[in-house]
Coordinates of C-alpha atoms in Angstrom, one line a residue:
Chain A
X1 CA 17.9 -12.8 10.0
X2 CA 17.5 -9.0 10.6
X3 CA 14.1 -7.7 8.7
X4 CA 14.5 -5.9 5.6
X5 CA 11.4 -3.7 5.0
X6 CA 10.5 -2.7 1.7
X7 CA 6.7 -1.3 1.9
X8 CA 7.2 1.9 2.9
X9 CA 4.2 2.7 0.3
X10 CA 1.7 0.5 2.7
X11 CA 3.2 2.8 5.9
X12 CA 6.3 4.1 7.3
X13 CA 7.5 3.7 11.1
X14 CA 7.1 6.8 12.9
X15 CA 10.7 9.2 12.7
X16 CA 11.7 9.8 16.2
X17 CA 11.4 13.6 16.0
X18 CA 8.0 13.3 15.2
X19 CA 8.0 10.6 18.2
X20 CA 9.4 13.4 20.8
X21 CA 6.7 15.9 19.0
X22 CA 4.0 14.2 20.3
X23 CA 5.1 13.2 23.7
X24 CA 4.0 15.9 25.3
X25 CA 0.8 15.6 24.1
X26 CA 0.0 11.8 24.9
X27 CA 1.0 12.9 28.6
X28 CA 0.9 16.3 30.2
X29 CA -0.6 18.6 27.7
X30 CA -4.1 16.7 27.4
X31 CA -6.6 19.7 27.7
X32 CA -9.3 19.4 25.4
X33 CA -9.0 22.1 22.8
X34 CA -13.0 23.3 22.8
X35 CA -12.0 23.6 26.8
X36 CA -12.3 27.7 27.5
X37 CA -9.4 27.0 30.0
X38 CA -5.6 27.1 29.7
X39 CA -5.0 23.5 29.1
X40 CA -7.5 23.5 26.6
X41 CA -6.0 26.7 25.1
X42 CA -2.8 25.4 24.8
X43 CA -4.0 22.3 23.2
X44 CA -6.2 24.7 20.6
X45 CA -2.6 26.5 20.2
X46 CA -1.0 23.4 18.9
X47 CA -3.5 22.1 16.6
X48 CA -3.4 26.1 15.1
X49 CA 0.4 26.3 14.6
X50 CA 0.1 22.6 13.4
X51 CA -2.0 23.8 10.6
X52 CA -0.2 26.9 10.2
X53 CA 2.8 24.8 9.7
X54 CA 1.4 23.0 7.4
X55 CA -0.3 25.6 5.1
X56 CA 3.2 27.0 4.7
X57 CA 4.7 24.1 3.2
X58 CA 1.6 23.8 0.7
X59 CA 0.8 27.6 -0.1
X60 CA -2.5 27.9 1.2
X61 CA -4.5 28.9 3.8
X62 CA -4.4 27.6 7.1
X63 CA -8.1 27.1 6.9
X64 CA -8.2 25.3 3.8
X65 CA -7.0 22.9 5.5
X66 CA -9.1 19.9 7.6
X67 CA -7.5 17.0 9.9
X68 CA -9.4 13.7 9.1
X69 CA -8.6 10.2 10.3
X70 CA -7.0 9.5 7.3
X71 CA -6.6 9.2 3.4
X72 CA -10.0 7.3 3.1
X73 CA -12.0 9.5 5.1
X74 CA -10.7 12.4 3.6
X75 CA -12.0 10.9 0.2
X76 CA -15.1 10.2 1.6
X77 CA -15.5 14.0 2.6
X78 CA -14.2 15.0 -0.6
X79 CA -16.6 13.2 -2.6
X80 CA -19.4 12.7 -0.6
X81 CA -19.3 16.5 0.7
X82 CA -19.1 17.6 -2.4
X83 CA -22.0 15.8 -4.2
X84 CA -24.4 17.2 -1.1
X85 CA -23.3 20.8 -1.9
X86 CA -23.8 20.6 -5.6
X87 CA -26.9 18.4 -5.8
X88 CA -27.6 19.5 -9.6
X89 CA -24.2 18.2 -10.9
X90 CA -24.4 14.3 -10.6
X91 CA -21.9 13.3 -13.0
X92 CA -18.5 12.0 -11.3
X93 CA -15.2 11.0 -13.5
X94 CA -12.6 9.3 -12.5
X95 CA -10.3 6.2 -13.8
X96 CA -10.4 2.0 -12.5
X97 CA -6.9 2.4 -11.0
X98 CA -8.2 4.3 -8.0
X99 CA -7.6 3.5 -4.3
X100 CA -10.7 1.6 -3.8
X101 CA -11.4 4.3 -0.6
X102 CA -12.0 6.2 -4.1
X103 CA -14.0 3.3 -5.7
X104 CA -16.1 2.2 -3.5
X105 CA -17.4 5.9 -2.4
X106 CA -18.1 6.9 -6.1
X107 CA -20.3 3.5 -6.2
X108 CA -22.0 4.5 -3.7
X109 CA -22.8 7.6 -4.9
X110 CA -23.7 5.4 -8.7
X111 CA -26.1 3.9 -6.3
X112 CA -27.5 6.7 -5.0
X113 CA -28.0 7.8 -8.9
X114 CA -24.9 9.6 -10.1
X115 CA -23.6 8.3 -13.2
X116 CA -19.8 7.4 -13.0
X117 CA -17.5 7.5 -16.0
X118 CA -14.7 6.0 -15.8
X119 CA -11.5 7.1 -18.0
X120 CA -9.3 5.0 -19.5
X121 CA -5.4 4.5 -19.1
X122 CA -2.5 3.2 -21.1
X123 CA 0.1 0.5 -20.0
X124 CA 1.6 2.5 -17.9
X125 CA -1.1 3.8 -16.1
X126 CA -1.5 7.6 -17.2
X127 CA -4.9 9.0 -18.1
X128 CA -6.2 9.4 -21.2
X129 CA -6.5 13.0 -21.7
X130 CA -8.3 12.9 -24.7
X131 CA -11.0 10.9 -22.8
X132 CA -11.2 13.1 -19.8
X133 CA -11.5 16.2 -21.8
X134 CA -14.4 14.3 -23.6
X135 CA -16.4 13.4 -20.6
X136 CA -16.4 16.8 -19.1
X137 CA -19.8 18.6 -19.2
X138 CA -21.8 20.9 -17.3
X139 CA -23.6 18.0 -15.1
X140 CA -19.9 17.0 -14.1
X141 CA -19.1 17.2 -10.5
X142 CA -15.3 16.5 -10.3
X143 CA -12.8 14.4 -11.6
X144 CA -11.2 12.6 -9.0
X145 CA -7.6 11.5 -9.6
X146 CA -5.3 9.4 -7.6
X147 CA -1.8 11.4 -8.4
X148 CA 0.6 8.8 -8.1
X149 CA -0.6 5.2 -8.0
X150 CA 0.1 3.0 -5.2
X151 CA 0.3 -0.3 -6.8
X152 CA 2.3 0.8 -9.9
X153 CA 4.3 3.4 -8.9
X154 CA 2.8 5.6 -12.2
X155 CA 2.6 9.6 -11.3
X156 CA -0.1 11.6 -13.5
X157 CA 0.5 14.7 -15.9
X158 CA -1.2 16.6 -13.0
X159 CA -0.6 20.1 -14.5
X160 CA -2.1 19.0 -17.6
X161 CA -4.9 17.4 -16.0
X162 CA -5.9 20.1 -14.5
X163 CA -5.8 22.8 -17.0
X164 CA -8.2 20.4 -19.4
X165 CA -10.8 20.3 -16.2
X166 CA -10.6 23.7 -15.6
X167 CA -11.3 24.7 -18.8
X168 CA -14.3 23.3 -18.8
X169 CA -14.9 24.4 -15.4
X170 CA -14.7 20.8 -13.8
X171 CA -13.3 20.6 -10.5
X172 CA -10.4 18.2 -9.4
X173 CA -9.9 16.2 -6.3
X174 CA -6.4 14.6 -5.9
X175 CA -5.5 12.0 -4.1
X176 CA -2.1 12.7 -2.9
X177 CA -1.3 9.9 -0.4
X178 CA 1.7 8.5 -2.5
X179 CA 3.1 12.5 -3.4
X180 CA 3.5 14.5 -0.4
X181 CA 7.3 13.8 0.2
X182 CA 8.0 12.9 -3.4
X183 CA 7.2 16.4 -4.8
X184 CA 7.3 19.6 -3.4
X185 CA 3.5 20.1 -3.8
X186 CA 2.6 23.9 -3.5
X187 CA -1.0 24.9 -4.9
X188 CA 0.3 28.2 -5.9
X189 CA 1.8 25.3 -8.2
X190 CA -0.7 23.4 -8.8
X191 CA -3.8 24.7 -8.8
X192 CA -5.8 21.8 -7.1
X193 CA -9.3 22.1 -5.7
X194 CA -9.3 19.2 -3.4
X195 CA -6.4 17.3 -1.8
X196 CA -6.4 14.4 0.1
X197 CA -3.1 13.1 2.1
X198 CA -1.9 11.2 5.3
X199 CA 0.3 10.9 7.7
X200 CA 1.4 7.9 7.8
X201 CA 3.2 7.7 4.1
X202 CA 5.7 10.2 5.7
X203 CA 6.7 8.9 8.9
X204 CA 3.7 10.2 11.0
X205 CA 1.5 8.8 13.1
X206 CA -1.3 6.6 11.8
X207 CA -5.1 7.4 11.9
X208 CA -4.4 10.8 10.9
X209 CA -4.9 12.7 7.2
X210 CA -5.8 15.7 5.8
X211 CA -8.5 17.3 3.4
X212 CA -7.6 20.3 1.5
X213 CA -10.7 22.1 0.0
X214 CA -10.0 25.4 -1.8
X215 CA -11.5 28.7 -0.2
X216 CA -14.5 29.3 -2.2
X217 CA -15.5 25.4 -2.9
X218 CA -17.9 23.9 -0.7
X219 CA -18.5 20.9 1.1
X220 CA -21.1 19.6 3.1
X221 CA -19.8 17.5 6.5
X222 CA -20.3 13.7 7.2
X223 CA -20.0 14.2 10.5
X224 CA -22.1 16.1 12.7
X225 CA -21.6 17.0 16.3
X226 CA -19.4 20.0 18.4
X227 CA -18.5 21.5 15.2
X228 CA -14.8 21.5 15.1
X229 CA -12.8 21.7 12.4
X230 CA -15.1 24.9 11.4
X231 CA -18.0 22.3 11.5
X232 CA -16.5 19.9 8.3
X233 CA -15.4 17.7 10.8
X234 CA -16.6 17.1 14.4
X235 CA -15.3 15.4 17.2
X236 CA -12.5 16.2 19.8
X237 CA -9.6 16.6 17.7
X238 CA -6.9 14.0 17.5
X239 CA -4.3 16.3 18.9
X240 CA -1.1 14.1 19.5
X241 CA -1.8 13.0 15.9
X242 CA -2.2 16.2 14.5
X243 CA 1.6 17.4 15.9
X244 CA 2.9 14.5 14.6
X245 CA 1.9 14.7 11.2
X246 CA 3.1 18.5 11.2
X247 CA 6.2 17.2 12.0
X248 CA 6.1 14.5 10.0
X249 CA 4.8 16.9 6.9
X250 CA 7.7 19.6 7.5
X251 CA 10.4 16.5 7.4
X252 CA 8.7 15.5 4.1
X253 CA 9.7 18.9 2.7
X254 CA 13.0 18.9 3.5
X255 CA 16.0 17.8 0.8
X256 CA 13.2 16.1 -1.6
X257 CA 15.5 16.2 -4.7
X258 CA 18.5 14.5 -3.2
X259 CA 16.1 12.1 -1.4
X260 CA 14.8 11.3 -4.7
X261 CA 17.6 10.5 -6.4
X262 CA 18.7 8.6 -3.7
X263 CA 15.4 6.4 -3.9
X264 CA 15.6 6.1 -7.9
X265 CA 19.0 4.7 -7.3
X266 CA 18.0 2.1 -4.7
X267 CA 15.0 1.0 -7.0
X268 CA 17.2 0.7 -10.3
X269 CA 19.9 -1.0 -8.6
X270 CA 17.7 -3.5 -7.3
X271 CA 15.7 -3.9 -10.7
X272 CA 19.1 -4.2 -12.5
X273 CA 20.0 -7.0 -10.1
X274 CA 17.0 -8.7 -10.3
X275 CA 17.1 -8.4 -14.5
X276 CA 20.8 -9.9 -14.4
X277 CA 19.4 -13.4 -12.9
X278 CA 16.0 -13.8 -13.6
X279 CA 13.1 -12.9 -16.2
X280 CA 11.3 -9.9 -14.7
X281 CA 9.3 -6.8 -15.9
X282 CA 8.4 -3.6 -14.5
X283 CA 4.9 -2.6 -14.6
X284 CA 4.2 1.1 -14.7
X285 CA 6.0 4.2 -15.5
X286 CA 10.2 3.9 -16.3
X287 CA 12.1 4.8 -13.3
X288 CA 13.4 8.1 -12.6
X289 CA 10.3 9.0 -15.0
X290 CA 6.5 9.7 -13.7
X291 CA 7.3 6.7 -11.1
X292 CA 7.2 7.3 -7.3
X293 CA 10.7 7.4 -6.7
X294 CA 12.0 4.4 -4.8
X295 CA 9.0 2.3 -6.3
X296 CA 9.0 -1.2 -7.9
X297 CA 6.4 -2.9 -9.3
X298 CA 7.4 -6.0 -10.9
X299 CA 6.2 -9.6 -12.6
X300 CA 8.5 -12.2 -12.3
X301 CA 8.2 -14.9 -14.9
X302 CA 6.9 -18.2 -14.1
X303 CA 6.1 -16.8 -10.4
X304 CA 3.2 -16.4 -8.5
X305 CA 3.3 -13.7 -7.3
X306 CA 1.2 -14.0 -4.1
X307 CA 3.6 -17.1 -3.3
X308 CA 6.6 -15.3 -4.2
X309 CA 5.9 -12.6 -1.4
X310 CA 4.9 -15.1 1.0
X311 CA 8.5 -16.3 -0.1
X312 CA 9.8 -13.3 0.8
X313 CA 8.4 -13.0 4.0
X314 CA 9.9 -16.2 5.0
X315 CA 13.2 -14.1 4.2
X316 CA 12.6 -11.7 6.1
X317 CA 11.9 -9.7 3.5
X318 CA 9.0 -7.6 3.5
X319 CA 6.9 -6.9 0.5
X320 CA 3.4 -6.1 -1.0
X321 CA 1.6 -7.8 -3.9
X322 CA -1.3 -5.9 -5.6
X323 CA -3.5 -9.7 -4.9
X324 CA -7.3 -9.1 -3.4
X325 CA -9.2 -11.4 -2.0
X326 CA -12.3 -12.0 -4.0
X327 CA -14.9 -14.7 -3.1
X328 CA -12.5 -16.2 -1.2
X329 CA -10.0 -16.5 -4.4
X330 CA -7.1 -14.5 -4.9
X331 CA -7.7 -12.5 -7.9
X332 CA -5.4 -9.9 -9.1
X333 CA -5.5 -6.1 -7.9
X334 CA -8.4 -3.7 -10.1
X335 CA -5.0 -1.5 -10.8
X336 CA -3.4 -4.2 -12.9
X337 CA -7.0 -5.4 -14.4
X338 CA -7.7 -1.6 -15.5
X339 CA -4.3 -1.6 -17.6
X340 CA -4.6 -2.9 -21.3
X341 CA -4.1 -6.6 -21.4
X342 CA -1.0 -8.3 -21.2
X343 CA -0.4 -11.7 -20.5
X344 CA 2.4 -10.8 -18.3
X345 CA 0.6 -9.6 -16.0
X346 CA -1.3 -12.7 -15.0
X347 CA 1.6 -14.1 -12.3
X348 CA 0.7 -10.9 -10.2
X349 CA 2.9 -8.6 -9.3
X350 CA 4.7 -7.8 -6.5
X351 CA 5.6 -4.1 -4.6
X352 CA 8.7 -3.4 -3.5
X353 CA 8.9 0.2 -1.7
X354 CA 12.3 1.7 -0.2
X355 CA 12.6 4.2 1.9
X356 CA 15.1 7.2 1.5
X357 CA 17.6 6.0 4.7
X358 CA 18.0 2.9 3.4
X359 CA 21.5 1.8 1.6
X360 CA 22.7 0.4 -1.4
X361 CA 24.4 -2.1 0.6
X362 CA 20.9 -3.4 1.7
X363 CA 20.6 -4.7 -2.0
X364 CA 23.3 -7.3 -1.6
X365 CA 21.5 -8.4 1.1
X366 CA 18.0 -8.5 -1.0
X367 CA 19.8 -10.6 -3.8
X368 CA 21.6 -13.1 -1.5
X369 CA 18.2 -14.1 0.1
X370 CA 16.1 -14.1 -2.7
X371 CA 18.4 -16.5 -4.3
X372 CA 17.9 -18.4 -2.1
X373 CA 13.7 -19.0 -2.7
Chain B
X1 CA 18.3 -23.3 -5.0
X2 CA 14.9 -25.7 -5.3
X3 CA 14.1 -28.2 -2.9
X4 CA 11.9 -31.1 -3.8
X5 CA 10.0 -32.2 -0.9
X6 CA 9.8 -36.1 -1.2
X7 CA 7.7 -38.2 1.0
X8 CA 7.3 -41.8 0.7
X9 CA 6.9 -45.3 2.2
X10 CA 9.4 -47.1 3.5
X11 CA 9.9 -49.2 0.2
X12 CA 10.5 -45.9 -1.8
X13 CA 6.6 -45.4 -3.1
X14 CA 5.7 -41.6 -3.6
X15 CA 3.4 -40.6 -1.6
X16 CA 4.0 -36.7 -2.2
X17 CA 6.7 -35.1 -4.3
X18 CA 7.0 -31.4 -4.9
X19 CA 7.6 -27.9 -3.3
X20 CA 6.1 -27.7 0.6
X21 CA 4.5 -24.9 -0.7
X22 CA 1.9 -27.1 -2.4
X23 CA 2.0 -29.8 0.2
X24 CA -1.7 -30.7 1.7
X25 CA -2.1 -29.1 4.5
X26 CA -5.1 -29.8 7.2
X27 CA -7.9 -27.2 6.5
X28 CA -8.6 -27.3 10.7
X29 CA -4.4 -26.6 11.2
X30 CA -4.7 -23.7 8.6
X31 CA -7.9 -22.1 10.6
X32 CA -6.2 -22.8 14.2
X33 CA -3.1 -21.1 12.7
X34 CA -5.2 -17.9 11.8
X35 CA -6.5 -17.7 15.2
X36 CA -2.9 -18.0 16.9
X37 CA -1.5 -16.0 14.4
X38 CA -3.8 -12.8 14.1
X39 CA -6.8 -13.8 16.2
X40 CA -9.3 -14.1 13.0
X41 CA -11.7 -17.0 13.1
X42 CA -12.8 -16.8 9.6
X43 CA -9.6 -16.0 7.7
X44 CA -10.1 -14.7 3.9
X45 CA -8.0 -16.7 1.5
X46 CA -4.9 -14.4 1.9
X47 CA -4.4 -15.1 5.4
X48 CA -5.2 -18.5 5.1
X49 CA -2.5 -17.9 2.6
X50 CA -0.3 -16.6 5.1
X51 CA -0.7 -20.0 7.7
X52 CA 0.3 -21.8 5.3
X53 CA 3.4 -20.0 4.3
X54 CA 3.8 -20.4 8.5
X55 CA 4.0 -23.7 7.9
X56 CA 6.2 -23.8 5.1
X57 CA 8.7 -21.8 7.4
X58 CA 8.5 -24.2 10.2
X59 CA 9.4 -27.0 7.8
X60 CA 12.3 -24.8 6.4
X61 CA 13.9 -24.6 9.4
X62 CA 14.2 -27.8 10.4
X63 CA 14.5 -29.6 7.1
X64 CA 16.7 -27.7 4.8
X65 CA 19.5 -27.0 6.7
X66 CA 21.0 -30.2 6.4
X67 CA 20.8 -33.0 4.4
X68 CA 17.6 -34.7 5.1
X69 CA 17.5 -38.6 3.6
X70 CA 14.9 -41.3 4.4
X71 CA 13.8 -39.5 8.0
X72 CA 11.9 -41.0 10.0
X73 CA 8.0 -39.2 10.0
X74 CA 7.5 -41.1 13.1
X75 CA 9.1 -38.7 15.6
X76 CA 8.1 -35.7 13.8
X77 CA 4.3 -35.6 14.3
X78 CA 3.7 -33.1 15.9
X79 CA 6.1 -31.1 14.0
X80 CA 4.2 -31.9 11.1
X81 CA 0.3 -32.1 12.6
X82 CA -0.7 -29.7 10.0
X83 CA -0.2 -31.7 7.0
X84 CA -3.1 -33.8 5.7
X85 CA -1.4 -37.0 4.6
X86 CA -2.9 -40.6 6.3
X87 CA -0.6 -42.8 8.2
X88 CA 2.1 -40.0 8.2
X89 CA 4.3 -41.7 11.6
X90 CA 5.0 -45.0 9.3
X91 CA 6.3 -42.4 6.1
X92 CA 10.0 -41.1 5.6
X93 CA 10.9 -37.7 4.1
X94 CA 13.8 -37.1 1.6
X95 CA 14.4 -33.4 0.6
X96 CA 16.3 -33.4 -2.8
X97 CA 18.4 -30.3 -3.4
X98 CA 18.3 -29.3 -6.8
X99 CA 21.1 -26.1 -7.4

C-alpha cells in the first residue's frame, strides 16, 4: 500500500533543488565562514547571498534578517530578546491558540513577573480586535500573533491587526511558520516588526528558521559566544542549512496563486467527499477563506479522533490530530480548548495537510481506504 | 466495513467481543513495543497509543483478509503474545464482518 502523506503542515520532504543546493556544502565547500581564508570566505559568500536572496523576496534588508535553528528558537529570541531590551514594558499580549514555542516562553517570562493577557477568539479562531485594542497600553511590550494557525487552518486579519497595535504604538511579532508559501509576504506590505519562519514548512531543510527584527527595534541575544549573526546569534553558522532554506524560500515565492487554488481544490474535494458519507465538520475558517490553503481540520462524528488517525496510519495514510499528552492522558490540543465551546469538538479533531504536487486523483485513493476503517 | 473481534471458548462463551482496537493488550508488550519501535523506555500515552495501534495492524493482516471462524488460538501465540487474556492457546477467534 503506497504511503499517502497528508501533514505537510508538521514538515515537508526536502525538494530536490534545494537537495543539489546544499550538496556542495555538506562536502567540498566546508570552510568555516569566521575563517579569514578562502574556504572560509566562500562559505561567508554563501550565507551573504543566502540572505540577500532572501531579503528580496520579503522587502527588507538583508540584515534584518537572523538564521536560527528554527521557528521555536526564533520565538524565543523574539520574545525573550525583546523583553531584555525593553525592561520597563512588562506587559505581553497574545491569544491561547499559540504554538506552545509561543506559550510556554511568554510563561516564562509570567514567571519572571510580566503579566500576560491573553485575547480572546471566536469559533473560528480570529482575534478579537476589540479586545486587543483594549489591552494595549504603554507598559505593553508586543503582541505576539501566530498568523495562520497550525492546528485549524484559521489565517488572521493581519493588516488590521497591525494598524490597531501601531496605533497605540505596540509592537507585533508574527509567527509566520504556516504563511511563507501561502502568501506573498512583503513587509513593504505588511508592516511587521518581528517575524518568525522556518524552513522546513517549505521543503527546506530542518533545524533551520529565521528571525526578522525591524532596523530600529532591538533585541538582546540568548546566545552568547563568537558573535555571528551581528552578535544576535552565535555559533558557527549552519551553512548547508542556510542554502537550503534560500532555496527552499525562493521556490516558496514562485506561482503562489495557482498553487493555492490548486491546494483549496484538493482540500474541498476531499471535504466534500468525506461530507457525502459520513457526519463531519470543519473546524476553523471556510475554505478558500482565511484558511491555509490545502488545510483540513475536521471532527468526525462518533470518532475519536486520536483512534481515527491511528486508523489512518494503519492505511497508510498519514495524518495529524491536535491530541497532547497530558498526565499521561490524551487531552485535546489548547487550540481547540481556546475556541468557544462546542460539543463537537470533544471527539478531537484530526489534520489533514496537502501539499501543492499532489493530485486530485489521490482523493479517490483517500476515500477508498478510509472506507475501509 | 466493521469487524467484530469475537473470542471465545470452545463451547461458544464470550470471552471478548468488540473492535481490536479496545482489546486488552499486555501493559509489558505495549512498553517492549515502544522500545522496538522508537527506542523510548518510558513512552507517554500517545506512543503507547501508537504500539497498540502496531498491534492492531499485525492482527489486521492476518485476520481480516479472509474469513476467520472458530480458529484455533492455539497456534497463534506468539502471534498474539501481546494480548492480556488467560488461557488464550485453549480459546478460538471468530471475526464477524458487519458491511
Amino acid at each position: 500500500m503506497n504511503p499517502i502523506y497528508l501533514d505537510h503542515c508538521a514538515t515537508t520532504p526536502i525538494h530536490p533543488s534545494v537537495y543539489e543546493a546544499m550538496k556542495p556544502y555538506l562536502t567540498t565547500t566546508f570552510g568555516n565562514p569566521s575563517s579569514v581564508h578562502k574556504a572560509g570566505v566562500v562559505a561567508k559568500k554563501a550565507i551573504n547571498d543566502a540572505r540577500e536572496s532572501m531579503a528580496r523576496l520579503l522587502h527588507c534588508q538583508p540584515e534584518e534578517i537572523t538564521f536560527t535553528s528554527g521557528g521555536t528558537e526564533s520565538i524565543n529570541m523574539a520574545l525573550k530578546g525583546l523583553a531584555e531590551a525593553y525592561p520597563n514594558k512588562m506587559r505581553i499580549i497574545t491569544t491561547k491558540i499559540e504554538h506552545q514555542a509561543t506559550l510556554k516562553t511568554v510563561a516564562w517570562l509570567e514567571h519572571k513577573g510580566y503579566e500576560i493577557v491573553y485575547v480572546d477568539v471566536d469559533h473560528k479562531g480570529l482575534v478579537n480586535l476589540d479586545m486587543l485594542e483594549k489591552s494595549l497600553n504603554q507598559k505593553t511590550l508586543c503582541f505576539s500573533i501566530i498568523w495562520a494557525n497550525n492546528e485549524i487552518g484559521t489565517i488572521q486579519d493581519l493588516n488590521k491587526i497591525l494598524t490597531i497595535c501601531h496605533r497605540h504604538d505596540v509592537l507585533v511579532h508574527v509567527d509566520a511558520v504556516q504563511m511563507i508559501g501561502k502568501t506573498d509576504v512583503r513587509f513593504d506590505r505588511y508592516p511587521i516588526d518581528l517575524m518568525t519562519w522556518t524552513s522546513h514548512k517549505i521543503f527546506g531543510p530542518k533545524g533551520i528558521g529565521a528571525l526578522y527584527v525591524r532596523n530600529g527595534i532591538h533585541i538582546a541575544p540568548l546566545i552568547h559566544g563568537g558573535g555571528q549573526e551581528k552578535g544576535l546569534r552565535s555559533g558557527t553558522e549552519n551553512v548547508k542549512d542556510i542554502i537550503g532554506f534560500s532555496q527552499a524560500m525562493t521556490l516558496s515565492y514562485l506561482h503562489i496563486e495557482e498553487k493555492n487554488r490548486h491546494l483549496d481544490m484538493l482540500s474541498r474535494t476531499l471535504f466534500e467527499r468525506f461530507q457525502s458519507i459520513v457526519d463531519v465538520s470543519l473546524i476553523g475558517a471556510s475554505i478558500g477563506c482565511d484558511r491555509i490553503p490545502g488545510h483540513l481540520s475536521l471532527c468526525f462524528k462518533d470518532r475519536d479522533a486520536f483512534q481515527l488517525s491511528l486508523a489512518f496510519n494503519r492505511k497508510s495514510i498519514y495524518v495529524s490530530t491536535g491530541s497532547a499528552c497530558h498526565a499521561n492522558s490524551l487531552d485535546l490540543s489548547h487550540v481547540v480548548r481556546a475556541l468557544p465551546e462546542n460539543d463537537l469538538y470533544q471527539q478531537g479533531m484530526i489534520r489533514l495537510s496537502f501539499a501543492h504536487e499532489q493530485s486530485v486523483e489521490l482523493i479517490d485513493e483517500i476515500i477508498q481506504r478510509f472506507q475501509e476503517i | 466495513m466493521k469487524n467484530i473481534i469475537h473470542i471465545h471458548t470452545k463451547d461458544g462463551k464470550t470471552i471478548y467481543r468488540g473492535s481490536m482496537i479496545h482489546m486488552p493488550f499486555k501493559k509489558r508488550a505495549i512498553e517492549k513495543a515502544c522500545i522496538d519501535l522508537f527506542n523510548d523506555p518510558d513512552p507517554c500515552i500517545i506512543h503507547q497509543s501508537y504500539a497498540v495501534s502496531h498491534f492492531v495492524e499485525i492482527m489486521e493482516k492476518r485476520y481480516l483478509d479472509h474469513p476467520v471462524l472458530n480458529l484455533s488460538l492455539k497456534d497463534e501465540i506468539d502471534t498474539l503474545h501481546f494480548l492480556d487474556i488467560p488461557d488464550l492457546e485453549q480459546l478460538f477467534l471468530t471475526v464477524e464482518v458487519n458491511s
